[in-house]
PDB file of C-alpha atoms in Angstrom:
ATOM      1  CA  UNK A  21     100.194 252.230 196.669  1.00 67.00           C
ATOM      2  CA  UNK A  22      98.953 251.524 199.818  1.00 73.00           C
ATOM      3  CA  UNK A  23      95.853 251.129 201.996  1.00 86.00           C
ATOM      4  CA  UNK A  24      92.804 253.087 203.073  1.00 92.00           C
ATOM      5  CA  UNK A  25      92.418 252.079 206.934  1.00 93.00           C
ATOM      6  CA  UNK A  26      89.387 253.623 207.495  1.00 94.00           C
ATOM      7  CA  UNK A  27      87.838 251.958 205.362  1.00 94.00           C
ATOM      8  CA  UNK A  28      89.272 248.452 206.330  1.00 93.00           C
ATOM      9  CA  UNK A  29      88.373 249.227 210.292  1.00 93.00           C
ATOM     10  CA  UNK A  30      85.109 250.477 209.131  1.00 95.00           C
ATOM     11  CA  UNK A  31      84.610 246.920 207.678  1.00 96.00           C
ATOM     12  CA  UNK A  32      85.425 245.200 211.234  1.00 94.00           C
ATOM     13  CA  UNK A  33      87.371 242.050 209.650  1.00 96.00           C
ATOM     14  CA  UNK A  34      88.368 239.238 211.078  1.00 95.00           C
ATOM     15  CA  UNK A  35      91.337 238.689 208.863  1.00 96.00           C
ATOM     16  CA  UNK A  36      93.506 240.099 206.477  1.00 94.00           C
ATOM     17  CA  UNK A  37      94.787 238.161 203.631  1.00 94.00           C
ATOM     18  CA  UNK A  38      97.987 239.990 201.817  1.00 91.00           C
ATOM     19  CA  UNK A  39     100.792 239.224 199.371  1.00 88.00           C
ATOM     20  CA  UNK A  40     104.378 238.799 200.967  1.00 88.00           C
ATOM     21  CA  UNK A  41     107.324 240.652 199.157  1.00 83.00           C
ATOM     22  CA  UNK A  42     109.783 239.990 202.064  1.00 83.00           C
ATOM     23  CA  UNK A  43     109.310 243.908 203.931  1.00 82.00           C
ATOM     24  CA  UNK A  44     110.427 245.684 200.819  1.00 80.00           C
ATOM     25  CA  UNK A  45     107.251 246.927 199.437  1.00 80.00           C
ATOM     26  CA  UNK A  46     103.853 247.813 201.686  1.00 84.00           C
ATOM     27  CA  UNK A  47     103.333 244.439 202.760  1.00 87.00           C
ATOM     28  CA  UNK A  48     105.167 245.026 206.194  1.00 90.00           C
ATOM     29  CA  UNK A  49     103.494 248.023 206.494  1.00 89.00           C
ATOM     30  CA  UNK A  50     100.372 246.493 206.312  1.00 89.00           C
ATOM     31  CA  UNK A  51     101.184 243.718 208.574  1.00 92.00           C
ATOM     32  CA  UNK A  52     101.941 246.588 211.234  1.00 92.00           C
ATOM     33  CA  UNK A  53      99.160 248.308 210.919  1.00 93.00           C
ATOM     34  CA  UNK A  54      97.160 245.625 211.178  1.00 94.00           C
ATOM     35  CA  UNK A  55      98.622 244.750 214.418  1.00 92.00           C
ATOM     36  CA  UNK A  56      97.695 248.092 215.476  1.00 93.00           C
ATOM     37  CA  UNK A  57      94.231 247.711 214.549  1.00 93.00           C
ATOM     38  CA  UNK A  58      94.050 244.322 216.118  1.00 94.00           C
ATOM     39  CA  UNK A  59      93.158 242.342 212.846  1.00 95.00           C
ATOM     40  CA  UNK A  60      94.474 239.100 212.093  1.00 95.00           C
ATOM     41  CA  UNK A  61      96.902 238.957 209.205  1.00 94.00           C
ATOM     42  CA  UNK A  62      98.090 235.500 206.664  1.00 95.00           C
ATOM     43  CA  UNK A  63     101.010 236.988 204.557  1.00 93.00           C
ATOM     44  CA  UNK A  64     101.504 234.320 201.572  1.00 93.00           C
ATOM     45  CA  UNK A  65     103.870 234.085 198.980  1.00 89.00           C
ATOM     46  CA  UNK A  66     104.356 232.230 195.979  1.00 86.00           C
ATOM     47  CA  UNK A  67     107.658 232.036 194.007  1.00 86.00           C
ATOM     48  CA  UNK A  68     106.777 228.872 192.647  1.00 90.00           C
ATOM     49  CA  UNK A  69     103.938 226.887 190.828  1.00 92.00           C
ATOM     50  CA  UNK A  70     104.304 224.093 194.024  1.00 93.00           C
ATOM     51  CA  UNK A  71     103.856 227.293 196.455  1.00 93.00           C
ATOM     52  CA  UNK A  72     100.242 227.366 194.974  1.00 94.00           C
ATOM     53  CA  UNK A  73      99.274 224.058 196.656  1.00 96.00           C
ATOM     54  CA  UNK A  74     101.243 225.299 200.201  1.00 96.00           C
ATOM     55  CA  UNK A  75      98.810 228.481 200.108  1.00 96.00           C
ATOM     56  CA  UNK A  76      96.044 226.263 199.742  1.00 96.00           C
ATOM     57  CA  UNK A  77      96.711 224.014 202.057  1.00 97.00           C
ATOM     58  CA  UNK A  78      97.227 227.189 204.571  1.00 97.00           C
ATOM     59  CA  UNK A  79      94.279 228.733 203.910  1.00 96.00           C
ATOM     60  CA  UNK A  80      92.167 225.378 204.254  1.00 97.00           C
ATOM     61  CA  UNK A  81      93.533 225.228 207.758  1.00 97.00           C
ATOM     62  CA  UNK A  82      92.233 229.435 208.191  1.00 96.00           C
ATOM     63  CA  UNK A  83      88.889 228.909 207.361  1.00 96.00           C
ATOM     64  CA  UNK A  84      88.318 225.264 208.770  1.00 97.00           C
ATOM     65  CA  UNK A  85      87.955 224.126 205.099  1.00 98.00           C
ATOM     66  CA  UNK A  86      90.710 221.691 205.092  1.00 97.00           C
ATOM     67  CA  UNK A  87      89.054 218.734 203.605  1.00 97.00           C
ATOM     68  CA  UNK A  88      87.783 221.190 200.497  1.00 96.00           C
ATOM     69  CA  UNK A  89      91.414 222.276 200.178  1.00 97.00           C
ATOM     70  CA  UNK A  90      92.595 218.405 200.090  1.00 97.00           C
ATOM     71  CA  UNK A  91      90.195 218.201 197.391  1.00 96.00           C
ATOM     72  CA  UNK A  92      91.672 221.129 195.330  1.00 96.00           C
ATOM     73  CA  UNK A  93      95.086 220.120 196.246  1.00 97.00           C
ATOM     74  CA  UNK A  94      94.564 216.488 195.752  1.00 97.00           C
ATOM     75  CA  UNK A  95      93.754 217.432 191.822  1.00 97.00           C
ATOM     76  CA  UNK A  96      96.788 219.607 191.128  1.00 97.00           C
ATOM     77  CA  UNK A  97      98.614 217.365 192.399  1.00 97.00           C
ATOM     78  CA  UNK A  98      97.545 214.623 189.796  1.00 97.00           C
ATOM     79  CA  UNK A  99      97.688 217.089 187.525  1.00 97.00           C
ATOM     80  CA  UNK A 100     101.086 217.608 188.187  1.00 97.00           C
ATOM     81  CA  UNK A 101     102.520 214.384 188.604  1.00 97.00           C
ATOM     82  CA  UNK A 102     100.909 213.647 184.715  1.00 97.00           C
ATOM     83  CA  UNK A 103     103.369 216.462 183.892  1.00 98.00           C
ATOM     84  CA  UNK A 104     106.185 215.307 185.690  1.00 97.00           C
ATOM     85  CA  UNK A 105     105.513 211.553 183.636  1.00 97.00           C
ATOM     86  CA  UNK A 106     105.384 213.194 179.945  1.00 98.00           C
ATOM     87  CA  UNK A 107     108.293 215.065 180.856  1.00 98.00           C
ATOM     88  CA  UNK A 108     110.379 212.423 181.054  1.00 97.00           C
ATOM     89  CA  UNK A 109     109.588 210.815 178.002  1.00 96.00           C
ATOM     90  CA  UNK A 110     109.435 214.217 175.786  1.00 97.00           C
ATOM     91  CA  UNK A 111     112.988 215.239 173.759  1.00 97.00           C
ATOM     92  CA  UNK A 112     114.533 218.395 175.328  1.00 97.00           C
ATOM     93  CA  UNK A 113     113.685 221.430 173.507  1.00 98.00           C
ATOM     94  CA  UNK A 114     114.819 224.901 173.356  1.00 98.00           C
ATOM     95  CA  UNK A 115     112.963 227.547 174.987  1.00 98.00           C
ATOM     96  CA  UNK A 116     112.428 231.311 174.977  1.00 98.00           C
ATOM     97  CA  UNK A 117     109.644 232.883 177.481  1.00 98.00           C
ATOM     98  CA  UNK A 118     109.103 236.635 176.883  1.00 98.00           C
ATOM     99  CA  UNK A 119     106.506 239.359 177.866  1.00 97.00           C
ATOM    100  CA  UNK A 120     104.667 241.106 174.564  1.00 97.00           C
ATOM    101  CA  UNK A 121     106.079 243.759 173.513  1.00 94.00           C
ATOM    102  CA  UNK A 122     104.401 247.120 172.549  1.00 93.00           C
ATOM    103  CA  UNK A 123     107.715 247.825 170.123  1.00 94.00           C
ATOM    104  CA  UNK A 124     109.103 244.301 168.857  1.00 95.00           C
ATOM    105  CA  UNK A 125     111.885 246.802 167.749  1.00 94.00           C
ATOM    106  CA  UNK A 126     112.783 247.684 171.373  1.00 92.00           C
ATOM    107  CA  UNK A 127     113.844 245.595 174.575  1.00 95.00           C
ATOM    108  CA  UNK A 128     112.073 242.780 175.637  1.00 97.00           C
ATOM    109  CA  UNK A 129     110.975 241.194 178.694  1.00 97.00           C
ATOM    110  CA  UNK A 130     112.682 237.875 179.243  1.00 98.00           C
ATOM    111  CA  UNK A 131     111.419 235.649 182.096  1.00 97.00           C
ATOM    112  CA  UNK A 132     114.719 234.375 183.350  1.00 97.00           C
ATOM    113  CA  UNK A 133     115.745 232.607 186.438  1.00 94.00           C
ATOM    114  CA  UNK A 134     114.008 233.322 188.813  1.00 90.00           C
ATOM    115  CA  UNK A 135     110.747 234.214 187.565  1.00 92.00           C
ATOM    116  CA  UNK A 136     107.906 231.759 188.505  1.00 90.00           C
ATOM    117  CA  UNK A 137     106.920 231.563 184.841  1.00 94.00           C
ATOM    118  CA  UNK A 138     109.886 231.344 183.432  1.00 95.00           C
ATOM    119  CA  UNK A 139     110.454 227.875 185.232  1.00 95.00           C
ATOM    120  CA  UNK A 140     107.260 226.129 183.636  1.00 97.00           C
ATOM    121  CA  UNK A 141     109.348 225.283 180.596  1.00 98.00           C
ATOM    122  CA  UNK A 142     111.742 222.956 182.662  1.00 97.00           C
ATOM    123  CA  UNK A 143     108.366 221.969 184.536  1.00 97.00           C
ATOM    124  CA  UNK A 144     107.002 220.279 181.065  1.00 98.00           C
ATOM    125  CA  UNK A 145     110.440 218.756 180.072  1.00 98.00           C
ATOM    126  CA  UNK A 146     112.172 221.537 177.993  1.00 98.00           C
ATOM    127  CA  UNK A 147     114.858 224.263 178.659  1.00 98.00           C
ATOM    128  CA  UNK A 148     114.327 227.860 179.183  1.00 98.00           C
ATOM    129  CA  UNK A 149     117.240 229.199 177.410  1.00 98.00           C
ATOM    130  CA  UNK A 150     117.589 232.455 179.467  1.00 98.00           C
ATOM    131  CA  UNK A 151     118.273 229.764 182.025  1.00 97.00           C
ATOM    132  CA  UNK A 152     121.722 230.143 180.582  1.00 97.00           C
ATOM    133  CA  UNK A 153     122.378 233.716 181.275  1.00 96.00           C
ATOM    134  CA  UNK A 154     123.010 235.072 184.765  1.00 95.00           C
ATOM    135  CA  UNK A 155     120.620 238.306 185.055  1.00 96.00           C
ATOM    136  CA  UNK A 156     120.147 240.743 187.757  1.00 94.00           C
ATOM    137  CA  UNK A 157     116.895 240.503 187.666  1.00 93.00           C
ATOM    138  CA  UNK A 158     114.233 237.638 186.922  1.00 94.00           C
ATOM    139  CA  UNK A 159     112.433 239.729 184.488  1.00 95.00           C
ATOM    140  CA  UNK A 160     115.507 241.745 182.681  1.00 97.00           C
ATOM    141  CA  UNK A 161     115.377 243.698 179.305  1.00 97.00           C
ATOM    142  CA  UNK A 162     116.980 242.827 176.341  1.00 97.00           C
ATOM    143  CA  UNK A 163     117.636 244.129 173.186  1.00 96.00           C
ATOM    144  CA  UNK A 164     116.318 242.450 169.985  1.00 96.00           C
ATOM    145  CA  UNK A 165     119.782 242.134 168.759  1.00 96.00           C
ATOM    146  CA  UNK A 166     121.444 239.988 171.594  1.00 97.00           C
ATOM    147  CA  UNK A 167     118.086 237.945 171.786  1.00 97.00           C
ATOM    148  CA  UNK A 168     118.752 236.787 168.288  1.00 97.00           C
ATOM    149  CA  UNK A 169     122.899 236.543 169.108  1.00 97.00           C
ATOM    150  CA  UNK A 170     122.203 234.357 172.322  1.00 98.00           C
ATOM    151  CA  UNK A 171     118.943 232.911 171.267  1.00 98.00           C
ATOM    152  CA  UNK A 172     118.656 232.116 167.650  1.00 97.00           C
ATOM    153  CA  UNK A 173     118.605 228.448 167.854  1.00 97.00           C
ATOM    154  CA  UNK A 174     115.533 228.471 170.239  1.00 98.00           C
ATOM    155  CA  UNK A 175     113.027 226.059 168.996  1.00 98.00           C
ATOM    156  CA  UNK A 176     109.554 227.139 170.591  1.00 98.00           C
ATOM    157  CA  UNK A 177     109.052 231.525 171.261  1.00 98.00           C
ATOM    158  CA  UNK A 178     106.424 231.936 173.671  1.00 98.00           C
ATOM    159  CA  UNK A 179     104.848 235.087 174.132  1.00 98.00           C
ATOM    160  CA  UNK A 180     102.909 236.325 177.271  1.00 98.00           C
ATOM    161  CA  UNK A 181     100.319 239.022 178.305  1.00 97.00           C
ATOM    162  CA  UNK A 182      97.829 240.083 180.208  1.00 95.00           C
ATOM    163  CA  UNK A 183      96.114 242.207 177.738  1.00 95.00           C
ATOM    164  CA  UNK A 184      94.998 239.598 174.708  1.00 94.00           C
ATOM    165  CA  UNK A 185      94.933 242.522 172.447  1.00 95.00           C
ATOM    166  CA  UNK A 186      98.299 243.263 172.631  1.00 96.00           C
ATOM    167  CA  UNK A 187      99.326 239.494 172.807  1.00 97.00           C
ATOM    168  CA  UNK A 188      98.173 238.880 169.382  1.00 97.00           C
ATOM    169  CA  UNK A 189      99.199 242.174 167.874  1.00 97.00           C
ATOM    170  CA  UNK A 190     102.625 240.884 169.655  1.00 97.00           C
ATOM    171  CA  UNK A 191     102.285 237.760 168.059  1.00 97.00           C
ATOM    172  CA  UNK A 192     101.483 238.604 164.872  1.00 97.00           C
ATOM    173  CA  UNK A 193     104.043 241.228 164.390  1.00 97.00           C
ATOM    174  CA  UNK A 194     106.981 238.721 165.795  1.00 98.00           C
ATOM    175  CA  UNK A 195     105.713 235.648 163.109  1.00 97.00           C
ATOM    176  CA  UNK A 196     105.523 238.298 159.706  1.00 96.00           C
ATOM    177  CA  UNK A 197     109.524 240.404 161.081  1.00 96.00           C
ATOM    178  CA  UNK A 198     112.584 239.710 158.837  1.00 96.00           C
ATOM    179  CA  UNK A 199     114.556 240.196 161.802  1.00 96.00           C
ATOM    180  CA  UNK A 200     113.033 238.141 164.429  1.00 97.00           C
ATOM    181  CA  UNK A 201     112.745 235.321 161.331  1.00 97.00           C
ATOM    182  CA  UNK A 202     116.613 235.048 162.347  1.00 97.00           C
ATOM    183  CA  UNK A 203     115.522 232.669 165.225  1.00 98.00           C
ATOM    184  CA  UNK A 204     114.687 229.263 164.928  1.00 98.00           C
ATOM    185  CA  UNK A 205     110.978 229.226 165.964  1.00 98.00           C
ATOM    186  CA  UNK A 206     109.992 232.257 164.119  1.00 98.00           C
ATOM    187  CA  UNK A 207     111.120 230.895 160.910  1.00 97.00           C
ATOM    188  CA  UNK A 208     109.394 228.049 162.003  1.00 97.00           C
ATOM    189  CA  UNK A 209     105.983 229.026 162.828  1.00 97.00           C
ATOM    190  CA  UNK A 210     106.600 228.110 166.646  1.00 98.00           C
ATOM    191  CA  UNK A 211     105.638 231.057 168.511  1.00 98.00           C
ATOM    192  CA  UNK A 212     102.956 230.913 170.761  1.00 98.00           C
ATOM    193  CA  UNK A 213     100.390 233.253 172.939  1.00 97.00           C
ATOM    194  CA  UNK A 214      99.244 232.515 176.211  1.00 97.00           C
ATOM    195  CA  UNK A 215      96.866 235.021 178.160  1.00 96.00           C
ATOM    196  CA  UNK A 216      98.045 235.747 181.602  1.00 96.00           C
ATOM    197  CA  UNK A 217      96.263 237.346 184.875  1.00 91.00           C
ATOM    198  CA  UNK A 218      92.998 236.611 186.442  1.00 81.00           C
ATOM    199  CA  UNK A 219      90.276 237.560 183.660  1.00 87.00           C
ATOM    200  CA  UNK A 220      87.805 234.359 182.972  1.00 86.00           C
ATOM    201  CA  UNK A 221      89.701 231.992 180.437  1.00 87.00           C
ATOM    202  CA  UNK A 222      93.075 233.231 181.358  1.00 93.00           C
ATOM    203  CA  UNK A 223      94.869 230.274 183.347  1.00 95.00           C
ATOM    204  CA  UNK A 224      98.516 231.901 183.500  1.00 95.00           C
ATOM    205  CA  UNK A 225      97.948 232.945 187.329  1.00 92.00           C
ATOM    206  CA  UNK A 226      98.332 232.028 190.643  1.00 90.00           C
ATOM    207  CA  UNK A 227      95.529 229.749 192.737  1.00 92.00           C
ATOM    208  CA  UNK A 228      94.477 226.325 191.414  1.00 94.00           C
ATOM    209  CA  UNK A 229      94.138 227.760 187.649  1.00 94.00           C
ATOM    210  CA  UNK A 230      98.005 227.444 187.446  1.00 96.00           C
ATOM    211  CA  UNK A 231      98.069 223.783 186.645  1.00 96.00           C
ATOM    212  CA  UNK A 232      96.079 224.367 183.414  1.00 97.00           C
ATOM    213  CA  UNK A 233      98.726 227.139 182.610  1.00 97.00           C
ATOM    214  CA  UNK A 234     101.165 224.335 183.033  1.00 98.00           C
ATOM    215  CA  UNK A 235      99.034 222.605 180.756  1.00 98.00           C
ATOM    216  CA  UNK A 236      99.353 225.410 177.709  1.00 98.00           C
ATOM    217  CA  UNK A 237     102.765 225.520 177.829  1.00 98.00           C
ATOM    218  CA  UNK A 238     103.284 221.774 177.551  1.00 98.00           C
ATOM    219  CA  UNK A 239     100.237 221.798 174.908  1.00 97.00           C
ATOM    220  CA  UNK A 240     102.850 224.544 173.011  1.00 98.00           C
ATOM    221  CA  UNK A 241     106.078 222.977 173.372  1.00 98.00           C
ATOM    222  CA  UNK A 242     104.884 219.219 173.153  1.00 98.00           C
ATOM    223  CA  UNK A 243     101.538 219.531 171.168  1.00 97.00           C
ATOM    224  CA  UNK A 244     101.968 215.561 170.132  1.00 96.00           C
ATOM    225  CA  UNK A 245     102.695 214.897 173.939  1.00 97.00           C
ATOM    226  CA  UNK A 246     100.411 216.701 176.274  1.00 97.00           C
ATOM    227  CA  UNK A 247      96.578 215.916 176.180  1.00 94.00           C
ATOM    228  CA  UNK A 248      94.598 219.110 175.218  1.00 95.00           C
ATOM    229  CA  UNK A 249      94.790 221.739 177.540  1.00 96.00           C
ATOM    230  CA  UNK A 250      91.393 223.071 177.424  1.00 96.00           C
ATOM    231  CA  UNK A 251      89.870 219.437 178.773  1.00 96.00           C
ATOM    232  CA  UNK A 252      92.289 220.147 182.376  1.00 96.00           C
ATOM    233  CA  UNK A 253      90.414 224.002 182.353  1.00 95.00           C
ATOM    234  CA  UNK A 254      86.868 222.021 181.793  1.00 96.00           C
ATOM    235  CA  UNK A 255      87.863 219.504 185.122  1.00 95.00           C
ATOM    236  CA  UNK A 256      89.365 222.457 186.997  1.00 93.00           C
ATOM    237  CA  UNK A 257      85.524 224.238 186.160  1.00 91.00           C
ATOM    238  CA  UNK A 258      83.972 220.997 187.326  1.00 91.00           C
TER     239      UNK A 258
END
């Protein structure tokens, strides 16, 4: 939506820290302005779960905090390579990632290729089925009806949203439809919730929070395989 720069130069900051979409969206305007202005500028991006620990390790370097980044890095890391064990020792399974739905009735969100969350599913060891399909978009819409045509032998649904409200409502509404009971893990009970965004206890989000997100999905798809989520959130608090 853009920036109010009077308010920024009335500030008198060393440095700017903004997203990076490439020069397609207000970021390069930003950056130019800046320049202007005279203000520093870091422009990070992260299209990947791995990019996490790269902007961390950048911004250790900015504010002379490298060793304290080495420590958070260090631990995702670890946290990381655990997954990267299980995951080779865990049976591939079937996977559907989609965004809650106000109208299950309607078209859905599907994280596809391309989409940072999407990819945590082949992270833990299974397949994101939407892998399969070649989208125009990471995040397309789909209609109910070729979800359950392409998807219907998915074994694990998971659902995500930044408003837990609608998540569950979402959830709920999926696990009691005749039509959606047409799919594998809806008959089956496997359709899970996971919270996204940067409230307290969500963990679906960029920064060092996204290895416990890793965590829920593997805790979803593997429950017998991955150790209990929650304990990575308590040594992430720690």
């Amino acid at each position: 939506k853009g920036v109010n720069w009077e308010t920024i130069a009335s500030l008198n900051p060393d440095l700017i820290i903004t997203d990076w979409y490439g020069g397609k969206k207000k970021d390069k305007e930003i950056i130019e302005k800046a320049e202007q202005l005279g203000i520093a500028v870091v422009a990070l991006q992260a299209k990947t779960v791995e990019d996490n620990i790269k902007c961390i390790e950048i911004l250790g370097k900015v504010f002379g905090k490298e060793d304290r980044a080495r420590e958070i890095v260090d631990f995702m890391k670890s946290k990381l390579e655990k997954v990267k064990e299980i995951s080779k020792q865990v049976p591939e399974k079937k996977v559907l990632v989609i965004s809650a739905p106000k109208d299950i009735s309607g078209q859905i969100t599907v994280y596809a290729k391309g989409s940072a969350w999407g990819s945590i599913p082949e992270i833990v060891g299974a397949h994101n089925v939407a892998f399969d399909k070649n989208f125009s978009s990471p995040w397309p819409k789909v209609d109910l009806e070729k979800i359950i045509a392409w998807w219907n032998d998915t074994d694990v649904l998971i659902v995500i949203s930044f408003d837990e409200n609608r998540l569950k409502d979402a959830v709920e509404k999926i696990k009691n439809d005749e039509r959606w009971k047409e799919i594998k893990a809806v008959r089956e009970g496997k359709v899970y919730g996971i919270p996204a965004g940067g409230k307290l206890g969500h963990y679906l989000d960029w920064g060092p929070r996204i290895v416990v997100g890793v965590y829920q999905f593997g805790c979803a798809i593997y429950p017998e395989h991955y150790p209990d989520w929650q304990k990575v959130a308590e040594e992430l608090m720690k």
